[in-house]
Short mmCIF file of C-alpha atoms and ligand atoms in Angstrom, two decimals:
data_model
loop_
_atom_site.label_atom_id
_atom_site.label_comp_id
_atom_site.label_asym_id
_atom_site.label_seq_id
_atom_site.Cartn_x
_atom_site.Cartn_y
_atom_site.Cartn_z
CA MET A 1 71.25 22.00 45.51
CA LYS A 2 68.54 20.17 47.65
CA TYR A 3 67.99 16.68 47.04
CA TYR A 4 64.46 16.80 45.20
CA GLU A 5 65.57 19.74 43.26
CA LYS A 6 68.61 17.80 41.74
CA ILE A 7 66.97 14.58 41.39
CA LYS A 8 63.81 15.46 39.38
CA THR A 9 66.22 16.65 36.78
CA THR A 10 67.48 13.31 36.36
CA PRO A 11 67.78 12.14 32.91
CA ILE A 12 65.33 9.14 32.24
CA LYS A 13 67.17 5.86 30.80
CA LYS A 14 65.18 3.47 28.76
CA ASP A 15 66.95 0.31 30.19
CA ALA A 16 67.20 1.90 33.81
CA ILE A 17 68.10 -0.74 36.64
CA ILE A 18 65.78 -0.22 39.27
CA LEU A 19 66.08 -1.51 43.00
CA GLY A 20 62.86 -2.58 44.49
CA ILE A 21 61.83 -2.33 48.17
CA GLU A 22 58.92 -4.48 49.69
CA THR A 23 57.85 -4.40 53.30
CA SER A 24 54.14 -4.14 53.41
CA CYS A 25 53.75 -7.29 55.26
CA ASP A 26 55.62 -10.16 56.55
CA GLU A 27 58.05 -10.43 53.72
CA THR A 28 61.35 -8.00 53.34
CA ALA A 29 61.76 -8.34 49.58
CA VAL A 30 64.60 -6.31 47.71
CA ALA A 31 65.29 -7.19 43.83
CA ILE A 32 67.07 -5.45 41.09
CA VAL A 33 65.32 -5.44 37.57
CA ARG A 34 66.49 -3.97 34.53
CA ALA A 35 64.03 -2.28 32.03
CA GLY A 36 61.03 -3.48 34.16
CA ARG A 37 61.27 -7.10 32.92
CA GLU A 38 64.78 -8.55 33.63
CA ILE A 39 65.42 -9.70 37.33
CA LEU A 40 69.01 -8.96 38.09
CA ALA A 41 68.61 -10.26 41.76
CA ASP A 42 65.51 -11.01 43.95
CA GLU A 43 65.91 -11.60 47.99
CA ILE A 44 63.01 -12.15 50.31
CA ILE A 45 63.49 -12.63 53.98
CA SER A 46 60.10 -13.85 55.40
CA SER A 47 59.19 -13.48 59.17
CA ALA A 48 56.25 -15.99 58.30
CA THR A 49 57.62 -18.55 60.85
CA GLU A 50 57.50 -16.04 63.66
CA HIS A 51 53.88 -15.26 63.05
CA ALA A 52 52.64 -18.86 62.85
CA LYS A 53 52.97 -19.33 66.53
CA TYR A 54 49.99 -16.66 66.78
CA GLY A 55 48.10 -17.89 63.96
CA GLY A 56 48.06 -14.57 61.66
CA VAL A 57 50.47 -11.66 61.13
CA VAL A 58 51.42 -9.63 64.22
CA PRO A 59 52.25 -6.00 62.78
CA GLU A 60 54.94 -5.21 65.51
CA ILE A 61 56.66 -8.59 64.84
CA ALA A 62 56.44 -8.01 61.36
CA SER A 63 57.90 -4.44 61.83
CA ARG A 64 60.95 -5.36 63.96
CA SER A 65 61.90 -8.32 61.44
CA HIS A 66 62.02 -5.94 58.53
CA THR A 67 64.15 -3.46 60.45
CA GLU A 68 66.56 -6.56 61.20
CA ALA A 69 66.26 -8.04 57.91
CA ILE A 70 66.53 -4.88 55.25
CA LEU A 71 70.29 -4.12 55.32
CA THR A 72 70.94 -8.21 54.66
CA ALA A 73 68.38 -8.25 52.07
CA THR A 74 69.63 -4.83 50.03
CA GLU A 75 73.20 -6.12 50.72
CA ASN A 76 72.40 -9.71 49.07
CA ALA A 77 70.45 -8.07 46.27
CA LEU A 78 73.68 -5.85 45.33
CA LYS A 79 76.06 -8.91 45.73
CA ASN A 80 74.06 -11.42 43.82
CA SER A 81 73.32 -9.06 40.92
CA GLY A 82 76.92 -8.23 40.69
CA LEU A 83 76.37 -4.78 40.11
CA ASN A 84 77.28 -1.94 42.86
CA LYS A 85 75.13 1.42 43.93
CA ASP A 86 76.46 3.30 40.83
CA ASP A 87 74.76 0.89 38.50
CA ILE A 88 71.34 1.41 40.23
CA ASP A 89 69.30 4.11 38.55
CA ALA A 90 66.38 4.55 41.06
CA ILE A 91 65.23 3.27 44.32
CA ALA A 92 61.29 2.11 44.18
CA VAL A 93 59.54 1.28 46.96
CA THR A 94 55.80 0.35 48.45
CA GLU A 95 54.61 3.11 50.12
CA GLY A 96 51.02 1.29 50.63
CA ALA A 97 48.88 -0.40 51.03
CA GLY A 98 49.71 -2.59 53.88
CA LEU A 99 50.71 -2.70 57.79
CA LEU A 100 51.72 0.75 58.54
CA GLY A 101 54.83 0.25 60.88
CA ALA A 102 55.94 -2.46 58.39
CA LEU A 103 55.65 -0.35 55.33
CA LEU A 104 57.52 2.73 57.32
CA VAL A 105 60.46 0.65 57.87
CA GLY A 106 60.90 0.21 53.88
CA VAL A 107 59.91 3.94 53.31
CA SER A 108 62.37 5.10 55.78
CA PHE A 109 65.14 2.72 54.30
CA ALA A 110 64.23 3.88 50.59
CA LYS A 111 64.57 7.55 51.62
CA SER A 112 67.85 7.28 53.37
CA LEU A 113 69.18 5.29 50.63
CA ALA A 114 67.91 7.43 47.88
CA PHE A 115 69.44 10.25 49.61
CA ALA A 116 72.62 8.87 50.57
CA TRP A 117 73.11 7.46 46.87
CA ASN A 118 71.95 10.56 45.27
CA LYS A 119 69.26 8.54 43.16
CA PRO A 120 65.33 9.15 42.46
CA LEU A 121 62.93 7.81 45.15
CA VAL A 122 59.82 6.15 43.26
CA PRO A 123 56.99 5.45 45.19
CA VAL A 124 54.89 2.39 44.43
CA SER A 125 51.49 1.24 45.21
CA HIS A 126 51.58 -2.31 46.07
CA ILE A 127 48.28 -3.38 43.96
CA ARG A 128 50.11 -2.07 40.86
CA GLY A 129 53.12 -4.02 41.87
CA HIS A 130 51.13 -7.52 41.94
CA ILE A 131 49.97 -6.48 38.36
CA SER A 132 53.35 -5.60 37.01
CA ALA A 133 54.48 -9.16 38.16
CA SER A 134 52.97 -10.23 34.86
CA TYR A 135 55.45 -8.15 32.96
CA LEU A 136 58.29 -10.22 34.75
CA ALA A 137 56.24 -13.64 33.74
CA ASP A 138 55.77 -12.69 30.03
CA LYS A 139 58.50 -10.44 28.55
CA ASP A 140 56.20 -9.70 25.63
CA LEU A 141 53.47 -8.84 27.56
CA LYS A 142 51.76 -5.38 26.67
CA PRO A 143 48.27 -3.79 27.50
CA PRO A 144 45.66 -4.04 26.98
CA PHE A 145 44.79 -7.07 29.01
CA ILE A 146 42.29 -8.40 31.85
CA THR A 147 44.00 -9.02 35.24
CA ILE A 148 42.29 -10.67 38.22
CA LEU A 149 43.78 -9.16 41.07
CA CYS A 150 43.32 -11.67 44.02
CA SER A 151 45.29 -11.46 47.13
CA GLY A 152 44.91 -11.12 50.85
CA GLY A 153 43.69 -7.68 50.85
CA HIS A 154 42.17 -7.48 47.35
CA THR A 155 39.91 -9.04 44.87
CA ALA A 156 39.24 -7.33 41.81
CA ILE A 157 38.70 -7.94 37.82
CA CYS A 158 40.31 -4.94 35.98
CA GLU A 159 41.04 -3.82 32.37
CA VAL A 160 44.69 -2.91 32.12
CA LYS A 161 44.02 -0.59 29.27
CA ASP A 162 47.80 1.07 28.90
CA TYR A 163 50.73 0.96 31.46
CA TYR A 164 49.29 3.56 33.36
CA THR A 165 45.57 3.11 33.23
CA LEU A 166 43.39 0.71 35.07
CA LYS A 167 39.69 0.30 35.00
CA VAL A 168 38.35 -1.46 37.89
CA LEU A 169 35.23 -3.97 36.35
CA GLY A 170 34.14 -5.03 39.88
CA SER A 171 35.84 -5.92 43.30
CA THR A 172 34.87 -7.33 46.31
CA ILE A 173 31.84 -5.90 48.19
CA ASP A 174 33.24 -7.24 51.80
CA ASP A 175 36.21 -9.73 52.48
CA ALA A 176 39.01 -10.52 49.85
CA VAL A 177 39.58 -13.86 48.44
CA GLY A 178 42.77 -14.44 50.34
CA GLU A 179 41.20 -13.22 53.45
CA ALA A 180 38.54 -15.80 53.26
CA PHE A 181 41.29 -18.70 52.65
CA ASP A 182 42.88 -17.58 55.77
CA LYS A 183 39.61 -17.31 58.02
CA VAL A 184 38.63 -20.54 56.70
CA ALA A 185 41.87 -22.11 57.54
CA ARG A 186 41.37 -20.71 61.06
CA VAL A 187 38.28 -22.63 61.48
CA LEU A 188 39.97 -25.73 60.44
CA SER A 189 42.71 -25.28 62.97
CA LEU A 190 45.32 -24.97 60.06
CA PRO A 191 48.37 -23.37 60.74
CA TYR A 192 49.07 -19.87 59.22
CA PRO A 193 49.64 -19.10 56.43
CA GLY A 194 46.23 -20.25 55.68
CA GLY A 195 46.00 -20.14 51.94
CA PRO A 196 48.55 -22.82 50.79
CA ASN A 197 47.33 -24.88 53.88
CA ILE A 198 43.68 -25.11 52.64
CA GLU A 199 45.05 -26.05 49.02
CA ARG A 200 47.03 -29.08 50.37
CA LEU A 201 44.09 -30.42 52.39
CA ALA A 202 41.81 -29.64 49.64
CA GLU A 203 43.82 -31.77 47.18
CA LYS A 204 42.68 -34.98 49.61
CA GLY A 205 39.06 -33.99 49.61
CA GLN A 206 36.08 -34.19 47.55
CA ASN A 207 33.71 -31.10 46.30
CA ASN A 208 30.71 -32.44 47.89
CA ILE A 209 29.42 -29.95 49.98
CA LYS A 210 27.15 -27.05 48.68
CA PHE A 211 28.24 -23.67 49.89
CA PRO A 212 26.45 -20.69 48.46
CA LYS A 213 27.10 -19.04 45.21
CA MET A 214 28.37 -15.72 45.99
CA LEU A 215 26.00 -12.60 44.45
CA ALA A 216 24.37 -15.07 42.01
CA ASN A 217 20.75 -13.63 42.73
CA ASN A 218 19.22 -10.18 42.94
CA TYR A 219 22.54 -8.40 43.22
CA GLU A 220 22.22 -4.78 41.72
CA GLY A 221 25.96 -3.85 41.60
CA SER A 222 28.32 -4.74 38.97
CA GLU A 223 28.32 -8.34 37.54
CA PHE A 224 32.02 -8.30 38.14
CA ASP A 225 31.99 -7.53 41.83
CA PHE A 226 32.78 -10.30 44.57
CA SER A 227 31.82 -11.15 48.06
CA TYR A 228 33.31 -13.56 50.30
CA SER A 229 31.81 -12.73 53.74
CA GLY A 230 28.85 -15.05 53.26
CA LEU A 231 31.02 -17.95 52.00
CA LYS A 232 33.10 -17.59 54.92
CA THR A 233 30.12 -17.48 57.32
CA ALA A 234 28.83 -20.57 55.66
CA VAL A 235 32.10 -22.62 56.26
CA ILE A 236 32.17 -21.38 59.80
CA ASN A 237 28.65 -22.28 60.37
CA TYR A 238 28.91 -25.75 58.65
CA VAL A 239 32.03 -26.35 61.28
CA HIS A 240 30.27 -25.17 64.22
CA ARG A 241 27.04 -26.95 63.58
CA ALA A 242 28.96 -30.19 63.19
CA GLU A 243 30.80 -29.52 66.58
CA GLN A 244 27.33 -28.88 68.33
CA LEU A 245 25.99 -32.12 67.27
CA GLY A 246 29.03 -34.18 67.91
CA GLN A 247 29.17 -34.93 64.31
CA GLN A 248 32.70 -35.46 62.62
CA ILE A 249 33.49 -33.53 59.63
CA VAL A 250 35.70 -34.19 56.72
CA LYS A 251 37.86 -31.47 56.83
CA GLU A 252 39.38 -32.28 53.35
CA ASP A 253 35.93 -32.03 51.74
CA VAL A 254 35.36 -28.89 53.65
CA ALA A 255 38.69 -27.21 52.44
CA CYS A 256 37.84 -28.54 48.83
CA SER A 257 34.25 -27.37 48.42
CA PHE A 258 35.26 -24.26 49.91
CA GLN A 259 38.21 -23.78 47.18
CA HIS A 260 35.72 -24.51 44.48
CA SER A 261 33.28 -22.14 45.65
CA ALA A 262 35.85 -19.42 46.04
CA ILE A 263 37.80 -19.91 42.96
CA ASP A 264 35.47 -21.07 40.37
CA VAL A 265 33.72 -17.56 40.64
CA ILE A 266 36.75 -15.72 39.67
CA VAL A 267 37.42 -18.02 36.71
CA ASP A 268 33.74 -17.14 35.43
CA LYS A 269 34.10 -13.46 35.87
CA ALA A 270 37.35 -13.53 34.26
CA GLU A 271 35.56 -15.33 31.22
CA LYS A 272 32.62 -12.43 31.03
CA ALA A 273 35.45 -9.45 31.31
CA LEU A 274 37.36 -11.25 28.35
CA LYS A 275 34.00 -11.53 26.23
CA LEU A 276 32.92 -7.97 27.51
CA THR A 277 36.18 -6.03 26.59
CA GLY A 278 37.29 -8.33 23.41
CA TYR A 279 40.63 -8.63 24.67
CA LYS A 280 42.75 -11.64 24.24
CA THR A 281 45.09 -11.42 27.06
CA LEU A 282 44.40 -12.52 30.87
CA ALA A 283 46.84 -12.02 33.52
CA VAL A 284 46.53 -13.14 37.12
CA SER A 285 48.36 -11.23 40.27
CA GLY A 286 48.20 -11.46 43.93
CA GLY A 287 49.15 -14.15 46.23
CA VAL A 288 45.75 -16.46 45.45
CA GLY A 289 47.35 -16.48 41.85
CA ALA A 290 49.55 -19.29 43.79
CA ASN A 291 46.86 -21.42 44.28
CA GLY A 292 47.11 -24.66 42.20
CA TYR A 293 43.61 -25.04 41.68
CA LEU A 294 43.13 -21.64 40.31
CA ARG A 295 46.07 -21.96 38.24
CA LYS A 296 44.83 -25.40 36.66
CA ALA A 297 40.99 -24.04 36.04
CA LEU A 298 42.38 -21.23 34.25
CA LYS A 299 44.42 -23.29 32.09
CA ASP A 300 41.50 -25.62 31.57
CA ARG A 301 39.34 -22.76 30.63
CA PHE A 302 41.49 -20.56 28.62
CA SER A 303 44.67 -22.46 27.07
CA GLY A 304 45.16 -22.29 23.48
CA LYS A 305 41.98 -19.84 23.09
CA ILE A 306 43.65 -16.73 24.73
CA LYS A 307 47.06 -15.54 26.01
CA LEU A 308 47.22 -16.49 29.58
CA VAL A 309 49.80 -15.21 31.84
CA ILE A 310 50.29 -16.77 35.28
CA PRO A 311 53.54 -15.72 37.29
CA GLU A 312 55.64 -18.27 38.91
CA LYS A 313 54.27 -18.53 42.41
CA ARG A 314 56.96 -16.75 43.98
CA TYR A 315 55.82 -13.52 41.91
CA CYS A 316 52.28 -14.14 42.72
CA THR A 317 53.12 -13.31 46.34
CA ASP A 318 54.76 -10.51 47.72
CA ASN A 319 58.07 -9.79 46.42
CA GLY A 320 60.62 -6.88 45.54
CA ALA A 321 60.81 -7.71 41.87
CA MET A 322 56.99 -6.59 41.01
CA ILE A 323 58.10 -3.34 42.90
CA ALA A 324 61.03 -2.73 40.69
CA SER A 325 59.01 -3.55 37.53
CA GLU A 326 56.09 -1.22 38.55
CA GLY A 327 58.80 1.18 39.69
CA TYR A 328 60.49 1.19 36.25
CA LEU A 329 56.99 2.27 34.80
CA GLN A 330 56.75 5.44 37.33
CA TYR A 331 60.55 6.33 36.87
CA LEU A 332 60.12 6.41 33.16
CA ASN A 333 57.22 8.97 33.86
CA GLY A 334 59.37 10.95 36.26
CA ASN A 335 56.86 10.08 39.10
CA PHE A 336 59.50 10.79 41.78
CA ALA A 337 58.94 11.47 45.50
CA ASP A 338 60.74 13.86 47.85
CA LEU A 339 61.95 13.03 51.34
CA THR A 340 58.52 13.71 52.75
CA LEU A 341 57.27 10.52 51.34
CA ASN A 342 55.11 8.66 53.90
CA ALA A 343 53.57 5.33 54.24
CA LYS A 344 49.76 4.82 53.31
CA ALA A 345 47.97 2.09 55.18
CA VAL A 346 45.21 2.11 52.07
CA VAL A 347 45.66 3.09 48.58
CA PRO A 348 42.90 2.83 45.75
CA ILE A 349 43.00 0.35 42.98
CA LYS A 350 43.91 2.72 40.37
P1 AMP B 1 49.18 -11.08 49.03
O1 AMP B 1 47.88 -10.37 49.70
O2 AMP B 1 49.05 -11.12 47.52
O3 AMP B 1 50.30 -10.83 49.65
O4 AMP B 1 48.75 -12.61 49.32
C1 AMP B 1 48.67 -13.05 50.21
C2 AMP B 1 47.29 -14.04 50.39
O5 AMP B 1 47.49 -15.11 49.48
C3 AMP B 1 47.03 -14.67 51.60
O6 AMP B 1 45.70 -14.58 51.95
C4 AMP B 1 47.35 -16.12 51.29
O7 AMP B 1 46.69 -16.88 52.25
C5 AMP B 1 46.81 -16.47 49.99
N1 AMP B 1 47.75 -17.36 49.24
C6 AMP B 1 48.80 -17.54 49.15
N2 AMP B 1 49.11 -18.81 48.59
C7 AMP B 1 48.05 -19.50 48.28
C8 AMP B 1 47.53 -20.68 47.74
N3 AMP B 1 48.10 -21.65 47.38
N4 AMP B 1 46.00 -20.59 47.72
C9 AMP B 1 45.35 -19.75 48.31
N5 AMP B 1 45.80 -18.75 48.63
C10 AMP B 1 46.94 -18.50 48.83
MG1 MG B 2 50.52 -8.45 48.68
#
């Protein structure tokens, strides 16, 4: 019998152990998770230092690094979990969104593993993976809740109505918040990765430069939409104008003022979304969720009022455990792929 004919009849186990593979950007991540909630192993091999020389992720270097690291990451995950291949119930892999060449390494490897081990192959959306990191952070978390998805590629506020149904209340109409952090870091000559470096600099600065409030006036879209392109341009213009006039800028203040403008709007919109829906739980997902100012602002605004779920920083940025956790949900539904699975540079938020 062909692989898929056999695999699609696999009996579903409630306490399934899923091996999750993530290679959408510069992290080769492999994790093993039981029943979507319990992390049994979690390996990350990052190629970030190789990209730092170029000021951003170089797709070809990312793809090559995944090729070199993926076997080691998988072997280490198995070794550290104390399990062997027979204990694994399915292989979950990020199919998109991300860098196509990088994704292809993970998808090809996952297909080979699924075929060789005779296990179901479960394709996972990277975006949904980020949201599922909250199920690892809070073992009792159940939908419905509001999630703020703030990453390098996306910025959105969503209702998680049930484990499978997302409703996007609003999203960015141009740049993502993480992208704005990275571009502002570049103009301030900070090394890659930009986000954490802006945060470090901002800690020493004052919020004393007035950058524009985004989508505040006369905007006809959703009140939950975001825009970061204008803010990014305002910061770039501020820095260039000072350079042309031969004036010194206080980089710490630029970073701090930018960070306030970029983050405060997320916290405000999250509050509005909670009011609109009446939900009593707010979860954070995506790399910018690692930002200390955002984490503190959320705690200051919501602690004691609602249930707040903020994953550990390691589970805000890319990791394999979030893919295994989301993979478990898809596995429960029998969403298996055959061996024609391909990588996708773009996937919708749904
Ligand atoms: P993701 O797209 O979810 O993988 O997250 C990557 C994005 O998160 C990049 O744009 C990073 O600059 C951003 N990021 C990571 N850590 C931080 C931080 N501490 N503060 C702000 N942005 C961050
Ligand atoms: Mg990501």
